[in-house]
Amino acid sequence: MGLGRKFVFGAVLMVAGLALSAGGCALQRLPNVSKEITGPPASPPVLAAFQSDPAIITQQDWQERRAPLLRIRFQSEIYGAMPEALGFEIVSREVLQKPEKGAIGTIERITIALKTSQLGPWTGGRPVVDMILMTPKGKGPFPVIAGGTFCGNDVLLPKQSGTRTADMALPPECGGDAPEFLIKAIFGLHANAPPWETLAEKGYALASWHPGDVVPDVPLVAEPHLKALTPIGTPPDQRTGAIAAWAWTTSRMVDVLSDDPRLDPKRVMLWGHSRHGKAALLAAAFDPRPAAVWALQSGTAGAALGRDDVGEPVADITSTFPHWFAPAYKAYAGKQADLDVDQHQLIALLAPRPVLIGTGRRDQWGDPHGSFRALKGADPVYQLFGMPAFTQSKLREPEDKGVLGFYMRPGLHGIHTEDWDEALSFFDRTAPKASANGPISGLKP
Ligand code: GCU
């Protein structure tokens, strides 16, 4: 076989391998979903009586009675116990790129040690995370878009040395040594790296880290880390799951960002794709500080309703990714209708903050329709907070009003320029105004 042929053959094998290793994801489920909204409304109705808690009438009822009850239930049935929040310590800061001529801004690596109540299996007894922070040129304080990266910091800025310091296990979905062009061809131009230049031009800072620094995304490897993060006294079937650990990590990153005088603590926006979209939603459901969330193709245990038979079933997600959840979640495999909570209630915990849900029309695993119905199901809580009703009737793109937004672009599971364009125009429109020093260039006043 000539070299060229060998390469094509190798590439085909790699594509097939990547497609299969993507954990049963959308590549195997190619048909488009309907353009018309299908499926029943979310249940239970978000304001109805829940367990022994009577129906919700006021904002105060929601905040004081229902929200705490739901947080307990989401932990015990799905995600496992949230680790305790004990703060952080900045171990080092290193400027990787100065804001010189031609550079988009300043790029730094901030190494952060997270405090936990227990000694974990980490070097020095605590998890250490490398955050890569880009601040644009100009005068802040800047709004910041923050989220976990899928395959480690070294693929964030391929031409920038020194982005990765930690040595973490990567999930097989990262494709081993698959060349960047193949990853981009399958999972989109921004599969590994957000559009740095566009963000800087628009006046946004960007914070990225690798959640695998805290809990590696590999089932058996994750287990000791999860046990070490689980608060003492937690029943074993509620041990912290990786999604909860990553959400907790996100909150610690919000601690760091909120302390940085160059950034605006009132404008820390979270984002995440797929498993990291699940973590971004969960983080904001437990932490009131994130100003807005964009969850892209977050699917089961993310934005998609889970009590029906559409999208990725509980049986699949808990057997492929047992480390993501509380062991208790597995009990709902094949009987997800027995769950008494669903994802519209999780989204409602973010009210009244803006939420954008992105989906792909061929990503049946990610369940676009169930995600749309989840937003609709959360809407009564947003209305309780005085937000305009979610009246969007088309799946294709968000209506330019309100703080709940949904879009369904063509295509599969991945991160494309179109996704970032949708997210940036949503954040431009809905993010709170600058809390000091006047408006930021590129943002609507
Ligand atoms: C798998 C998994 C999904 C997840 C996705 C991802 O496909 O089944 O639940 O959202 O991986 O994180 O890319």
JSON list of N, CA, C and O in Angstrom, two decimals, residues 38-61:
[
{"chain": "A", "resi": 38, "resn": "THR", "atom": "N", "xyz": [-42.43, 18.26, 19.12]},
{"chain": "A", "resi": 38, "resn": "THR", "atom": "CA", "xyz": [-43.19, 17.05, 19.47]},
{"chain": "A", "resi": 38, "resn": "THR", "atom": "C", "xyz": [-42.99, 16.72, 20.95]},
{"chain": "A", "resi": 38, "resn": "THR", "atom": "O", "xyz": [-42.04, 17.17, 21.57]},
{"chain": "A", "resi": 39, "resn": "GLY", "atom": "N", "xyz": [-43.91, 15.92, 21.47]},
{"chain": "A", "resi": 39, "resn": "GLY", "atom": "CA", "xyz": [-43.77, 15.42, 22.84]},
{"chain": "A", "resi": 39, "resn": "GLY", "atom": "C", "xyz": [-44.65, 16.16, 23.83]},
{"chain": "A", "resi": 39, "resn": "GLY", "atom": "O", "xyz": [-45.05, 17.30, 23.59]},
{"chain": "A", "resi": 40, "resn": "PRO", "atom": "N", "xyz": [-44.93, 15.48, 24.94]},
{"chain": "A", "resi": 40, "resn": "PRO", "atom": "CA", "xyz": [-45.81, 16.07, 25.96]},
{"chain": "A", "resi": 40, "resn": "PRO", "atom": "C", "xyz": [-45.10, 17.13, 26.79]},
{"chain": "A", "resi": 40, "resn": "PRO", "atom": "O", "xyz": [-43.86, 17.17, 26.81]},
{"chain": "A", "resi": 41, "resn": "PRO", "atom": "N", "xyz": [-45.86, 17.97, 27.50]},
{"chain": "A", "resi": 41, "resn": "PRO", "atom": "CA", "xyz": [-45.21, 18.97, 28.35]},
{"chain": "A", "resi": 41, "resn": "PRO", "atom": "C", "xyz": [-44.39, 18.33, 29.47]},
{"chain": "A", "resi": 41, "resn": "PRO", "atom": "O", "xyz": [-44.65, 17.17, 29.84]},
{"chain": "A", "resi": 42, "resn": "ALA", "atom": "N", "xyz": [-43.45, 19.09, 29.99]},
{"chain": "A", "resi": 42, "resn": "ALA", "atom": "CA", "xyz": [-42.61, 18.59, 31.08]},
{"chain": "A", "resi": 42, "resn": "ALA", "atom": "C", "xyz": [-43.46, 18.28, 32.30]},
{"chain": "A", "resi": 42, "resn": "ALA", "atom": "O", "xyz": [-44.42, 18.99, 32.59]},
{"chain": "A", "resi": 43, "resn": "SER", "atom": "N", "xyz": [-43.08, 17.21, 33.00]},
{"chain": "A", "resi": 43, "resn": "SER", "atom": "CA", "xyz": [-43.78, 16.91, 34.24]},
{"chain": "A", "resi": 43, "resn": "SER", "atom": "C", "xyz": [-42.77, 16.53, 35.32]},
{"chain": "A", "resi": 43, "resn": "SER", "atom": "O", "xyz": [-41.71, 16.00, 34.98]},
{"chain": "A", "resi": 44, "resn": "PRO", "atom": "N", "xyz": [-43.01, 16.77, 36.61]},
{"chain": "A", "resi": 44, "resn": "PRO", "atom": "CA", "xyz": [-44.23, 17.41, 37.13]},
{"chain": "A", "resi": 44, "resn": "PRO", "atom": "C", "xyz": [-44.23, 18.92, 36.81]},
{"chain": "A", "resi": 44, "resn": "PRO", "atom": "O", "xyz": [-43.16, 19.51, 36.68]},
{"chain": "A", "resi": 45, "resn": "PRO", "atom": "N", "xyz": [-45.44, 19.51, 36.71]},
{"chain": "A", "resi": 45, "resn": "PRO", "atom": "CA", "xyz": [-45.49, 20.96, 36.46]},
{"chain": "A", "resi": 45, "resn": "PRO", "atom": "C", "xyz": [-44.67, 21.68, 37.54]},
{"chain": "A", "resi": 45, "resn": "PRO", "atom": "O", "xyz": [-44.74, 21.33, 38.71]},
{"chain": "A", "resi": 46, "resn": "VAL", "atom": "N", "xyz": [-43.88, 22.66, 37.09]},
{"chain": "A", "resi": 46, "resn": "VAL", "atom": "CA", "xyz": [-42.82, 23.18, 37.96]},
{"chain": "A", "resi": 46, "resn": "VAL", "atom": "C", "xyz": [-43.33, 23.88, 39.22]},
{"chain": "A", "resi": 46, "resn": "VAL", "atom": "O", "xyz": [-42.65, 23.88, 40.24]},
{"chain": "A", "resi": 47, "resn": "LEU", "atom": "N", "xyz": [-44.55, 24.43, 39.14]},
{"chain": "A", "resi": 47, "resn": "LEU", "atom": "CA", "xyz": [-45.05, 25.14, 40.33]},
{"chain": "A", "resi": 47, "resn": "LEU", "atom": "C", "xyz": [-46.02, 24.28, 41.16]},
{"chain": "A", "resi": 47, "resn": "LEU", "atom": "O", "xyz": [-46.49, 24.72, 42.22]},
{"chain": "A", "resi": 48, "resn": "ALA", "atom": "N", "xyz": [-46.32, 23.08, 40.67]},
{"chain": "A", "resi": 48, "resn": "ALA", "atom": "CA", "xyz": [-47.30, 22.23, 41.38]},
{"chain": "A", "resi": 48, "resn": "ALA", "atom": "C", "xyz": [-46.72, 21.72, 42.70]},
{"chain": "A", "resi": 48, "resn": "ALA", "atom": "O", "xyz": [-45.51, 21.76, 42.91]},
{"chain": "A", "resi": 49, "resn": "ALA", "atom": "N", "xyz": [-47.60, 21.22, 43.56]},
{"chain": "A", "resi": 49, "resn": "ALA", "atom": "CA", "xyz": [-47.15, 20.62, 44.82]},
{"chain": "A", "resi": 49, "resn": "ALA", "atom": "C", "xyz": [-46.11, 19.53, 44.50]},
{"chain": "A", "resi": 49, "resn": "ALA", "atom": "O", "xyz": [-46.22, 18.84, 43.47]},
{"chain": "A", "resi": 50, "resn": "PHE", "atom": "N", "xyz": [-45.10, 19.41, 45.35]},
{"chain": "A", "resi": 50, "resn": "PHE", "atom": "CA", "xyz": [-44.01, 18.45, 45.11]},
{"chain": "A", "resi": 50, "resn": "PHE", "atom": "C", "xyz": [-43.67, 17.80, 46.43]},
{"chain": "A", "resi": 50, "resn": "PHE", "atom": "O", "xyz": [-43.42, 18.49, 47.42]},
{"chain": "A", "resi": 51, "resn": "GLN", "atom": "N", "xyz": [-43.70, 16.47, 46.46]},
{"chain": "A", "resi": 51, "resn": "GLN", "atom": "CA", "xyz": [-43.57, 15.75, 47.74]},
{"chain": "A", "resi": 51, "resn": "GLN", "atom": "C", "xyz": [-44.57, 16.37, 48.72]},
{"chain": "A", "resi": 51, "resn": "GLN", "atom": "O", "xyz": [-45.73, 16.53, 48.36]},
{"chain": "A", "resi": 52, "resn": "SER", "atom": "N", "xyz": [-44.12, 16.78, 49.93]},
{"chain": "A", "resi": 52, "resn": "SER", "atom": "CA", "xyz": [-45.11, 17.35, 50.85]},
{"chain": "A", "resi": 52, "resn": "SER", "atom": "C", "xyz": [-45.17, 18.88, 50.75]},
{"chain": "A", "resi": 52, "resn": "SER", "atom": "O", "xyz": [-45.84, 19.54, 51.55]},
{"chain": "A", "resi": 53, "resn": "ASP", "atom": "N", "xyz": [-44.45, 19.43, 49.77]},
{"chain": "A", "resi": 53, "resn": "ASP", "atom": "CA", "xyz": [-44.41, 20.89, 49.62]},
{"chain": "A", "resi": 53, "resn": "ASP", "atom": "C", "xyz": [-45.61, 21.37, 48.78]},
{"chain": "A", "resi": 53, "resn": "ASP", "atom": "O", "xyz": [-45.76, 20.94, 47.63]},
{"chain": "A", "resi": 54, "resn": "PRO", "atom": "N", "xyz": [-46.45, 22.25, 49.35]},
{"chain": "A", "resi": 54, "resn": "PRO", "atom": "CA", "xyz": [-47.61, 22.70, 48.57]},
{"chain": "A", "resi": 54, "resn": "PRO", "atom": "C", "xyz": [-47.23, 23.51, 47.33]},
{"chain": "A", "resi": 54, "resn": "PRO", "atom": "O", "xyz": [-46.06, 23.89, 47.17]},
{"chain": "A", "resi": 55, "resn": "ALA", "atom": "N", "xyz": [-48.22, 23.78, 46.48]},
{"chain": "A", "resi": 55, "resn": "ALA", "atom": "CA", "xyz": [-47.97, 24.50, 45.22]},
{"chain": "A", "resi": 55, "resn": "ALA", "atom": "C", "xyz": [-47.29, 25.85, 45.50]},
{"chain": "A", "resi": 55, "resn": "ALA", "atom": "O", "xyz": [-47.49, 26.46, 46.55]},
{"chain": "A", "resi": 56, "resn": "ILE", "atom": "N", "xyz": [-46.48, 26.27, 44.53]},
{"chain": "A", "resi": 56, "resn": "ILE", "atom": "CA", "xyz": [-45.71, 27.52, 44.65]},
{"chain": "A", "resi": 56, "resn": "ILE", "atom": "C", "xyz": [-46.55, 28.68, 44.11]},
{"chain": "A", "resi": 56, "resn": "ILE", "atom": "O", "xyz": [-47.04, 28.63, 42.98]},
{"chain": "A", "resi": 57, "resn": "ILE", "atom": "N", "xyz": [-46.66, 29.73, 44.92]},
{"chain": "A", "resi": 57, "resn": "ILE", "atom": "CA", "xyz": [-47.44, 30.90, 44.50]},
{"chain": "A", "resi": 57, "resn": "ILE", "atom": "C", "xyz": [-46.52, 32.11, 44.30]},
{"chain": "A", "resi": 57, "resn": "ILE", "atom": "O", "xyz": [-46.72, 32.88, 43.37]},
{"chain": "A", "resi": 58, "resn": "THR", "atom": "N", "xyz": [-45.52, 32.26, 45.14]},
{"chain": "A", "resi": 58, "resn": "THR", "atom": "CA", "xyz": [-44.71, 33.47, 45.07]},
{"chain": "A", "resi": 58, "resn": "THR", "atom": "C", "xyz": [-43.23, 33.13, 44.84]},
{"chain": "A", "resi": 58, "resn": "THR", "atom": "O", "xyz": [-42.81, 31.99, 45.05]},
{"chain": "A", "resi": 59, "resn": "GLN", "atom": "N", "xyz": [-42.49, 34.18, 44.50]},
{"chain": "A", "resi": 59, "resn": "GLN", "atom": "CA", "xyz": [-41.03, 34.04, 44.35]},
{"chain": "A", "resi": 59, "resn": "GLN", "atom": "C", "xyz": [-40.40, 33.51, 45.63]},
{"chain": "A", "resi": 59, "resn": "GLN", "atom": "O", "xyz": [-39.49, 32.69, 45.61]},
{"chain": "A", "resi": 60, "resn": "GLN", "atom": "N", "xyz": [-40.93, 34.04, 46.74]},
{"chain": "A", "resi": 60, "resn": "GLN", "atom": "CA", "xyz": [-40.40, 33.64, 48.05]},
{"chain": "A", "resi": 60, "resn": "GLN", "atom": "C", "xyz": [-40.63, 32.14, 48.30]},
{"chain": "A", "resi": 60, "resn": "GLN", "atom": "O", "xyz": [-39.75, 31.44, 48.79]},
{"chain": "A", "resi": 61, "resn": "ASP", "atom": "N", "xyz": [-41.83, 31.65, 47.93]},
{"chain": "A", "resi": 61, "resn": "ASP", "atom": "CA", "xyz": [-42.11, 30.21, 48.07]},
{"chain": "A", "resi": 61, "resn": "ASP", "atom": "C", "xyz": [-41.05, 29.42, 47.32]},
{"chain": "A", "resi": 61, "resn": "ASP", "atom": "O", "xyz": [-40.54, 28.40, 47.78]}
]
